[in-house]
Coordinates of C-alpha atoms in Angstrom, one line a residue:
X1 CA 0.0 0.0 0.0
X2 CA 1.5 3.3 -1.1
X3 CA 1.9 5.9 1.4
X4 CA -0.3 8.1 -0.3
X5 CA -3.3 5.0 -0.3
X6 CA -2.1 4.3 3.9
X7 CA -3.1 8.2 4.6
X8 CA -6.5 7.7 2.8
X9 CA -7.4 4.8 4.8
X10 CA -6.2 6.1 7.7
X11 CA -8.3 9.0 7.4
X12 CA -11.0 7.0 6.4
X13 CA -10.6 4.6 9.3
X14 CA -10.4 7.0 11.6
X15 CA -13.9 9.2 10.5
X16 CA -15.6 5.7 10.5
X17 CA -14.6 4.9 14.5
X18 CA -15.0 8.9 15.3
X19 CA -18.8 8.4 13.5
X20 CA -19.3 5.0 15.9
X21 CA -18.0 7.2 19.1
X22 CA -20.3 10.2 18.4
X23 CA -23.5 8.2 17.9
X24 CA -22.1 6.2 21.4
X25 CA -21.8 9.3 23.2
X26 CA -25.2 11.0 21.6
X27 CA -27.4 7.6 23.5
X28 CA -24.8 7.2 26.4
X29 CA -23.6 10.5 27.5
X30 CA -22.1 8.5 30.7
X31 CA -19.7 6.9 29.1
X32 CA -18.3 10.1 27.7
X33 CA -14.6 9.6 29.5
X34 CA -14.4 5.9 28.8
X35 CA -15.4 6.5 24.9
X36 CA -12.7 9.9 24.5
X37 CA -10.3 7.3 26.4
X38 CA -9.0 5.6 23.1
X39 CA -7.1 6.6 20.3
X40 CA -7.0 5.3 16.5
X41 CA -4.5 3.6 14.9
X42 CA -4.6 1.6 11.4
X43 CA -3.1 -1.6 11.2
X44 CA -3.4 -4.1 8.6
X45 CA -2.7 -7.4 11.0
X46 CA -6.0 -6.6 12.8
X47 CA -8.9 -8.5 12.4
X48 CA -11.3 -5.8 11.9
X49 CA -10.6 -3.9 15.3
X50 CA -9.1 -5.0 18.5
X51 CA -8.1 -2.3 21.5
X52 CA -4.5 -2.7 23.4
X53 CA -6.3 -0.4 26.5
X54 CA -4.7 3.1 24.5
X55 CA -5.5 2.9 20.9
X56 CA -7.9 1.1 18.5
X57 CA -6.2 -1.6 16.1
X58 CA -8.0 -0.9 12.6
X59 CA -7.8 -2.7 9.5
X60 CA -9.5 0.1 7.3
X61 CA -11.1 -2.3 3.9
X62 CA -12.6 -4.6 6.8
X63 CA -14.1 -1.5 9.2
X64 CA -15.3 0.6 5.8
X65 CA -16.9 -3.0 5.0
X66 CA -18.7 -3.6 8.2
X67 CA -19.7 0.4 8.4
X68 CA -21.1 0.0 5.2
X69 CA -23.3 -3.3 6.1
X70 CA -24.7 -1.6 9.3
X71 CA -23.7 1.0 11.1
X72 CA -25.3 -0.7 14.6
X73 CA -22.9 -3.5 14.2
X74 CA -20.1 -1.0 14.2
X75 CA -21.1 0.7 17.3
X76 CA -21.3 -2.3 19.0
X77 CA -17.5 -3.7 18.2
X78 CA -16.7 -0.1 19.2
X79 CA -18.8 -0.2 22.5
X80 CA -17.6 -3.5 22.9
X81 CA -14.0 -2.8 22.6
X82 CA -14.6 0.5 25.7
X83 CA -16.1 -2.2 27.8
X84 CA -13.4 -4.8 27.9
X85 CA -11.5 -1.5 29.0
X86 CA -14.0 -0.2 31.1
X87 CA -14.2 -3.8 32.8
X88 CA -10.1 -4.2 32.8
X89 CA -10.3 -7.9 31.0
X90 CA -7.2 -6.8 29.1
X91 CA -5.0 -7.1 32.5
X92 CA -6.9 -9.2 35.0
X93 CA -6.5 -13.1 33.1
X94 CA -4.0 -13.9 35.7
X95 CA -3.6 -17.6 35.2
X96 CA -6.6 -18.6 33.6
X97 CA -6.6 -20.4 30.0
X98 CA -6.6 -17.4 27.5
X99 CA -9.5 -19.2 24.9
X100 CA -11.6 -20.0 27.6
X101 CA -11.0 -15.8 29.5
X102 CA -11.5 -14.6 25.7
X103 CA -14.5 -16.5 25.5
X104 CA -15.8 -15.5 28.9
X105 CA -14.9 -11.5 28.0
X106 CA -16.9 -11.4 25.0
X107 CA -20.3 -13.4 26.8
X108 CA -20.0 -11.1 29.2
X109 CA -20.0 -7.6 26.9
X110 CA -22.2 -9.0 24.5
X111 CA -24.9 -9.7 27.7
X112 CA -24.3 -6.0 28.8
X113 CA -24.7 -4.5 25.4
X114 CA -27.9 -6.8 24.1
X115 CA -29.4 -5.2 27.4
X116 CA -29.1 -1.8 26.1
X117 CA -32.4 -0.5 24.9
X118 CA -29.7 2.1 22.7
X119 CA -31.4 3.1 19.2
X120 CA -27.5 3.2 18.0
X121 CA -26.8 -0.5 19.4
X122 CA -29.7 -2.2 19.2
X123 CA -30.4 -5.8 17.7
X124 CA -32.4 -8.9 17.9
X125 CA -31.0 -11.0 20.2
X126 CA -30.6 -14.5 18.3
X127 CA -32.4 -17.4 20.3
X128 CA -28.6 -19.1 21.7
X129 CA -27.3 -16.0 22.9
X130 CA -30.7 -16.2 24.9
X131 CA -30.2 -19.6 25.4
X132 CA -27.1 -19.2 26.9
X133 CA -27.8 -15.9 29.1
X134 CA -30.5 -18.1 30.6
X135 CA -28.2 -20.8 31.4
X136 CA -25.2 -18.2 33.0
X137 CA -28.3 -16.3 34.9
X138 CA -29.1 -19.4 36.8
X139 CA -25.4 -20.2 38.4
X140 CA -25.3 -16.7 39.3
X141 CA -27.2 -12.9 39.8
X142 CA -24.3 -10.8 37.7
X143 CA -23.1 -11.9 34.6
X144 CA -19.4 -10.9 34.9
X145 CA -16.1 -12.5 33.0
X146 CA -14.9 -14.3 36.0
X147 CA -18.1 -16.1 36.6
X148 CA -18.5 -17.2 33.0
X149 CA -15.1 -18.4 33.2
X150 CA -16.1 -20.5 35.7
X151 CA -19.0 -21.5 34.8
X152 CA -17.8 -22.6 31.2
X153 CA -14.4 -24.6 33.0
X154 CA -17.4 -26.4 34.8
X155 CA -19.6 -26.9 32.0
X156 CA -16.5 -29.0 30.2
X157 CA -16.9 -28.0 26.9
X158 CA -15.8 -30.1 24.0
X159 CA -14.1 -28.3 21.5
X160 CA -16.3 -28.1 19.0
X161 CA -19.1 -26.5 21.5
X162 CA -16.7 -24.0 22.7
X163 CA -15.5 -23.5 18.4
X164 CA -19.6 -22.9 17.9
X165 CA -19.8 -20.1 21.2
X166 CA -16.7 -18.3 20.0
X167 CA -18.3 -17.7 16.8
X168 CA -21.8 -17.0 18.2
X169 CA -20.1 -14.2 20.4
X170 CA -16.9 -13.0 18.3
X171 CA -16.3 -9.8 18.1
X172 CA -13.4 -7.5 18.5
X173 CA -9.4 -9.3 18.0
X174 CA -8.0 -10.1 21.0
X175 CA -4.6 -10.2 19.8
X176 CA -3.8 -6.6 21.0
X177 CA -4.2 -7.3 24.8
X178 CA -0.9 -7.5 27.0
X179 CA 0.0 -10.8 28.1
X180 CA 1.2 -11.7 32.0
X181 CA 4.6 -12.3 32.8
X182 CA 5.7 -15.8 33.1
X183 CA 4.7 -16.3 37.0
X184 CA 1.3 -14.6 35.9
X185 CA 1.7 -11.1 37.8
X186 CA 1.6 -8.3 36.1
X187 CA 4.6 -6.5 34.7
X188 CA 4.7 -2.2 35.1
X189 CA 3.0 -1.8 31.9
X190 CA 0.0 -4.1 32.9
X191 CA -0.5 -1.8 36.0
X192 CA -0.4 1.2 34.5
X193 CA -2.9 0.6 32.1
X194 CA -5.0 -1.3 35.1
X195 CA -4.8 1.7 37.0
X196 CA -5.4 3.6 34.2
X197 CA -8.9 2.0 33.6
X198 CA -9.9 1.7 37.0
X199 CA -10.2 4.8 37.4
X200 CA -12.2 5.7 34.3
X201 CA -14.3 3.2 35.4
X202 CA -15.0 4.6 39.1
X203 CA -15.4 8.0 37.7
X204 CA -18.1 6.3 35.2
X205 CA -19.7 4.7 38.2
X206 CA -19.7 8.1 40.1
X207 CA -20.9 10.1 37.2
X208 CA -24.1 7.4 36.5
X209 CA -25.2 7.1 40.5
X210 CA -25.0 11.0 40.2
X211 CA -27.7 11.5 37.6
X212 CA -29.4 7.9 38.5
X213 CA -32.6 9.6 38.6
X214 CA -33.0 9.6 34.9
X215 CA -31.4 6.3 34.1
X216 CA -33.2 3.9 32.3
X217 CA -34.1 0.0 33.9
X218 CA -31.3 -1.1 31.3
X219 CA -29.0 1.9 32.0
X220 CA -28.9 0.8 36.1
X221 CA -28.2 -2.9 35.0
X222 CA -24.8 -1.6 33.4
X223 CA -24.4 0.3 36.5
X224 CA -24.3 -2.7 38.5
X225 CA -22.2 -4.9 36.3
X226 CA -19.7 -1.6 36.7
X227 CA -20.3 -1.7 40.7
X228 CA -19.5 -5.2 40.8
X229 CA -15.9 -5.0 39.0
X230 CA -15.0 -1.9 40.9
X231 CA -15.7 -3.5 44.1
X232 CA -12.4 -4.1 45.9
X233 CA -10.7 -6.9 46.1
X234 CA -8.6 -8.4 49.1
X235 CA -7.2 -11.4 50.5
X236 CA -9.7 -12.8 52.7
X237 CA -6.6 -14.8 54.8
X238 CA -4.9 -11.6 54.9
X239 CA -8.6 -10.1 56.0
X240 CA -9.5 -12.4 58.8
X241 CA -6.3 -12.1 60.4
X242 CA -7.0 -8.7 61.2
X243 CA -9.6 -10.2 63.6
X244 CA -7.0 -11.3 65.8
X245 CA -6.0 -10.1 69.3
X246 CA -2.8 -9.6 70.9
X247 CA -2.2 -12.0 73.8
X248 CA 0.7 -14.1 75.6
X249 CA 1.3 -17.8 74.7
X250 CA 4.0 -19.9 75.9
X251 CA 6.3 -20.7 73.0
X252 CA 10.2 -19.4 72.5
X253 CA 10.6 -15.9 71.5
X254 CA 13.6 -16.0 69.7
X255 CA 12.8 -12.2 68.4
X256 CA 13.9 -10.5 71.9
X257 CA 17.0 -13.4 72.4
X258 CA 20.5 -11.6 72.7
X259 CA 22.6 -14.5 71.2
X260 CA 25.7 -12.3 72.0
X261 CA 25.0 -12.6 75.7
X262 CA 24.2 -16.2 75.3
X263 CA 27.4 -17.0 73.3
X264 CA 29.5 -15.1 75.7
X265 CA 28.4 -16.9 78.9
X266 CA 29.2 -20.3 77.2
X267 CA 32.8 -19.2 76.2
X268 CA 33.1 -17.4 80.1
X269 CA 32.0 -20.6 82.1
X270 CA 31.9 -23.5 79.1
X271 CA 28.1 -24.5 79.6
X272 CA 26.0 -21.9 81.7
X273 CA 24.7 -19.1 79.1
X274 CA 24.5 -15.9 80.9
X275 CA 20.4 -15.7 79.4
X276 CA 17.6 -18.0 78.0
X277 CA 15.2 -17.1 75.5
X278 CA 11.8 -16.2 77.1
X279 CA 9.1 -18.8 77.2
X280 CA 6.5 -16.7 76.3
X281 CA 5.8 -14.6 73.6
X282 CA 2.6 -11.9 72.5
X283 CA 1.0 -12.6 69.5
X284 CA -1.7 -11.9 67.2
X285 CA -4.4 -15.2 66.7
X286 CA -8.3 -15.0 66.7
X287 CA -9.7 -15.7 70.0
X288 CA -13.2 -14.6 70.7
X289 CA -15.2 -14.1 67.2
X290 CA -18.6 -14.9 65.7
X291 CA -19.0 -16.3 62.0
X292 CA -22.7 -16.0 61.1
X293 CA -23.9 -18.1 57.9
X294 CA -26.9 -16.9 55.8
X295 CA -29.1 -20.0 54.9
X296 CA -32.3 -18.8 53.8
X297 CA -33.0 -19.8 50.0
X298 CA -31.5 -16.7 48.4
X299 CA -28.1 -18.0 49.9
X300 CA -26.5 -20.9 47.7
X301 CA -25.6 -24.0 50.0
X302 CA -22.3 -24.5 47.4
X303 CA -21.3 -20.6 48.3
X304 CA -22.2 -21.2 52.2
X305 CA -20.1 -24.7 52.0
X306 CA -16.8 -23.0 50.0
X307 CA -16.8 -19.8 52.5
X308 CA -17.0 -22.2 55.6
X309 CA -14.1 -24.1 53.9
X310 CA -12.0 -21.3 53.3
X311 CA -12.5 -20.1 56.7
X312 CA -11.8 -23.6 58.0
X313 CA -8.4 -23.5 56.4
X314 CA -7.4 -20.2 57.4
X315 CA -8.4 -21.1 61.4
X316 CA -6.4 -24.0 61.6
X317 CA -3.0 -22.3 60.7
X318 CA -1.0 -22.5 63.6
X319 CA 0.0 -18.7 63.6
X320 CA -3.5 -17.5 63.3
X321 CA -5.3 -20.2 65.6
X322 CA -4.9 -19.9 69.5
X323 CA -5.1 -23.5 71.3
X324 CA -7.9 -22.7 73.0
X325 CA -10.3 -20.2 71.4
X326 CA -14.2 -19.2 71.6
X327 CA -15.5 -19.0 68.0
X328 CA -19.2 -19.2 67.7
X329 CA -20.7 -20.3 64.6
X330 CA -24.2 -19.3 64.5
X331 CA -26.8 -20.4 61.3
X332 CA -29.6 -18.1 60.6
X333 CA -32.3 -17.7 58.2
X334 CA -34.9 -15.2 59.3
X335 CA -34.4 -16.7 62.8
X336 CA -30.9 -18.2 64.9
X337 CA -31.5 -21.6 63.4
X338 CA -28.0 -23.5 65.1
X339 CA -25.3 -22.0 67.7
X340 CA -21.8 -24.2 67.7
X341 CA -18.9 -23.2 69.9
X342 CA -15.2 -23.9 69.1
X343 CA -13.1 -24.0 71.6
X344 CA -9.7 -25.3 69.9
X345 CA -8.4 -27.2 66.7
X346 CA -10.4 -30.5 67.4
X347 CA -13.7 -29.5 67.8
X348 CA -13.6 -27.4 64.7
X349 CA -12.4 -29.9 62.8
X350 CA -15.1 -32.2 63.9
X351 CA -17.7 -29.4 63.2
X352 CA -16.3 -29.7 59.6
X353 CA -16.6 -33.0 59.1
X354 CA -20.1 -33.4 60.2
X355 CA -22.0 -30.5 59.4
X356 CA -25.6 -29.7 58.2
X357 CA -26.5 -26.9 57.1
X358 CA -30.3 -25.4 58.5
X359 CA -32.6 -22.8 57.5
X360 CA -34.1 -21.8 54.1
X361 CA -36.6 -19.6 55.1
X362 CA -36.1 -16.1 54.4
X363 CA -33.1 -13.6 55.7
X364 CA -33.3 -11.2 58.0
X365 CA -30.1 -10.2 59.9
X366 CA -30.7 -8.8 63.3
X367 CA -32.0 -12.0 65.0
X368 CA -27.8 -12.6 65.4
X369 CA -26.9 -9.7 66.5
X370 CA -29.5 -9.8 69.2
X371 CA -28.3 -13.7 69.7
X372 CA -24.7 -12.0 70.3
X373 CA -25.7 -9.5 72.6
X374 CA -27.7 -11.8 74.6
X375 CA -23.9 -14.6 74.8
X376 CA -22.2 -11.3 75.6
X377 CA -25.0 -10.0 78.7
X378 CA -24.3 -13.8 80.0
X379 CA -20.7 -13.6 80.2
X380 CA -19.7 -15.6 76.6
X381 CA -17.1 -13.8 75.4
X382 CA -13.6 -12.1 77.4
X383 CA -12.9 -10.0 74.1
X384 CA -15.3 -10.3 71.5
X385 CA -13.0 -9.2 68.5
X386 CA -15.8 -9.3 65.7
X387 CA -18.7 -11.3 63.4
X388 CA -18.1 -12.3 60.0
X389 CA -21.6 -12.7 58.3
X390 CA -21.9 -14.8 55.1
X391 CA -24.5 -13.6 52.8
X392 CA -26.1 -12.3 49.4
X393 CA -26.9 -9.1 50.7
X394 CA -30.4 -9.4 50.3
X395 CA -32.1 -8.7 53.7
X396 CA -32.9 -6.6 56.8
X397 CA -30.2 -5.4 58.8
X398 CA -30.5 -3.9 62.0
X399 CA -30.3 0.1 62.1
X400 CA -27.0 0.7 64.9
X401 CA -23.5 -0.3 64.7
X402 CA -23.0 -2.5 67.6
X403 CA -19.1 -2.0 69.5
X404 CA -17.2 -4.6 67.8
X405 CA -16.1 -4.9 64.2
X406 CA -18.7 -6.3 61.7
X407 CA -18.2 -7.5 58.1
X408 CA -20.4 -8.7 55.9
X409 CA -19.0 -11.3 53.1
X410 CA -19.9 -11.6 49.7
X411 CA -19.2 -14.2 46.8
X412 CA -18.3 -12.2 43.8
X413 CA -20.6 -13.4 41.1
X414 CA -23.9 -13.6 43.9
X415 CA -23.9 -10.5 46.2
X416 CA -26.0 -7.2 46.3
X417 CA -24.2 -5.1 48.4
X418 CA -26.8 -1.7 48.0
X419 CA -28.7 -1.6 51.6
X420 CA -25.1 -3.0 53.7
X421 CA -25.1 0.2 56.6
X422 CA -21.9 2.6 56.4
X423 CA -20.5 1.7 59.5
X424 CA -20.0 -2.4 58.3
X425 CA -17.0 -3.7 56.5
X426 CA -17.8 -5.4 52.8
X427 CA -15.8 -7.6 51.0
X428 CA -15.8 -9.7 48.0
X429 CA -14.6 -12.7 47.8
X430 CA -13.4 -14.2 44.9
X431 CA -14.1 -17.7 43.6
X432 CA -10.9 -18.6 42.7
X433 CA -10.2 -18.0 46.7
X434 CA -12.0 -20.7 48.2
X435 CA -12.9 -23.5 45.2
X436 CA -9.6 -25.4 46.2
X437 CA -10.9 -25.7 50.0
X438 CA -14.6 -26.3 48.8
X439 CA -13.4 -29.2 46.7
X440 CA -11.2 -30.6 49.7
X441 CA -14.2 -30.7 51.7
X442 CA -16.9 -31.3 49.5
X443 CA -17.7 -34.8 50.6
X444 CA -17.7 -34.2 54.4
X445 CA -20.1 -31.1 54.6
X446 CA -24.1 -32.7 54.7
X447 CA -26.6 -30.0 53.6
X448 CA -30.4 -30.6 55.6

């Protein structure tokens, strides 16, 4: 292509995707930052358009082609291309298989954008994709990139099923996005753009709950997908630990030893040391703490069973478990269905082993903080540190903050975190997190 024919396409090119943008912006003034966010670039390897998180990858005979077909279809791969941005899928694969993320990406975006009631967007929505919305919708309330990953690694696939979704849900190349480094973190230029992104998408999010009271039905559903992703994210090991308490236990503290002392007393009289380590040490390990478990119907008894797991494992480290502890594990539904105390490693583990799991009925949250304030009035607790409470997010919770830290835990792909008071903690947990422990244990917790 001669250099004179490049610039025309280029130009070209370019008016097409600054077209796509302006009709974008004109239905979804919201997304204003996110759409002004990329630049365009031609490039003759690209399959019709692909984003690297900073400029759009063109190949201008393909693009002019498409514009020419329909111009909705072009909006779309150019809507399509902000949200994988907008969502970060470019830098958050990790380890993953990249067919089966790619996949997962493009479900994800294509069930955002087929909910758009946009004039500039809008298609029929061909009976699989249905088909296969429905099927996503029921393992989970949010239709996010993680969760479909998931659910299709579950689903097993054979290859020529997974050949027939890729084509039913193709859209942008994929070829553009950075990779992870070899032990799957991400290198410098992975995090820029991440951070780059995130914030886009939490100034999105603040611009859309701003003027929420003229959003359409369809127009909050892409608000939530967005307040999903842009929840944060931590280590729930790392997290629990904070729940410890500082306390003496007899072990060696080889942190406040003087060995110079030690070795000198051996050279002056050949075997009395003129010191010995002390025989106790403070530490930080959970002591008194409440776990609460949502099990009314709304709560998935695979979600209950993984959390409990992961909790489970993190308990019986030694450096986060005292010997003897008072952990109550309380069950409730829309009433305190079950109260088990720990008291050290083997009782928990028996609990483990021979679980059921009661309720069913609907949720309502105070009955267990009333049940805790009734074992505190009667002496059960020294220290009560905190209560961890397991749920969707979907009912009543009671209208003071009592004086001891409370969190409230979701699972990523099946939480509603809108009516959780200001003064509790929230965190989402991540699948990934806790399926190893769920599978572990999946044959020794009974559900009832």
């Amino acid at each position: 292509m001669s250099k004179e024919l490049t610039e025309k396409w280029d130009r070209i090119g370019k008016e097409i995707l600054g077209t796509a943008r302006n009709e974008l912006y004109l239905n979804m003034r919201f997304l204003d930052l996110a759409l002004g966010s990329l630049s365009c670039q031609l490039d003759t390897g690209a399959r019709v358009a692909g984003t690297d998180g900073y400029a759009v990858h063109f190949e201008p005979y393909a693009l002019a082609e498409l514009y020419q077909t329909d111009r909705r279809y072009l909006n779309r791969l150019y809507l399509h291309m902000v949200f994988h941005c907008l969502f970060r899928h470019l830098t958050r694969r990790g380890n993953r298989k990249s067919d089966y993320w790619n996949l997962a990406c493009d479900i994800a975006m294509e069930s955002v954008i087929d909910g758009l009631n946009k004039r500039s967007v809008r298609r029929a929505v061909e009976p699989e994709r249905k088909e296969i919305y429905d099927l996503l919708s029921g393992r989970m309330k949010v239709l996010t990139a993680e969760g479909i990953y998931r659910a299709l690694m579950e689903l097993r696939l054979t290859e020529e099923q997974k050949e027939r979704l890729e084509a039913l849900f193709l859209v942008d190349d994929h070829s553009f996005w950075p990779g992870n480094d070899e032990n799957g973190g991400q290198p410098p230029a992975m995090e820029a753009l991440e951070h780059k992104w995130r914030d886009i998408s939490e100034k999105t999010q603040t611009g859309m709950e701003t003027f929420g009271r003229d959003q359409s039905r369809d127009e909050e559903s892409l608000l939530e997908q967005i307040r999903v992703q842009n929840q944060k994210r931590q280590d729930y090991r790392a997290f629990l630990r904070k729940f410890a308490v500082l306390r003496e236990e007899m072990q060696i503290d080889t942190d406040s030893f003087d060995y110079g002392f030690y070795s000198y007393g051996l050279r002056l009289y050949g075997n009395m040391p003129l010191i010995e380590p002390q025989e106790f040490k403070e530490v930080q390990k959970i002591q008194d703490f409440v776990i609460a478990i949502d099990t009314s119907m709304s709560c998935s008894g695979d979600l209950v069973k993984a959390f409990l797991s992961e909790t489970y494992g993190v308990l019986l480290e030694t450096e986060s478990f005292f010997k003897k502890v008072n952990i109550h594990v309380i069950q409730c539904d829309e009433k305190v269905q079950s109260d088990v105390k720990i008291t050290c490693r083997e009782e928990l583990e028996d609990y483990m082993a021979n679980m059921e799991i009661r309720g069913g009925g609907g949720t309502d949250f105070r009955p267990v903080f009333a049940y805790v304030e009734q074992l505190r009035e009667a002496g059960a607790f020294d220290r009560l540190k905190g209560l961890l409470y397991f749920t969707d997010g979907y009912g009543i919770f009671p209208a003071r903050k009592p004086d001891y830290d409370v969190a409230f835990l979701f699972m990523e792909e099946d939480y509603s975190d809108r009516a959780v008071p200001p003064w509790a903690i929230r965190l989402v947990l991540q699948p990934e997190d806790v399926e190893e422990q769920g599978k572990r244990l999946d044959k020794d917790i009974r559900f009832v």
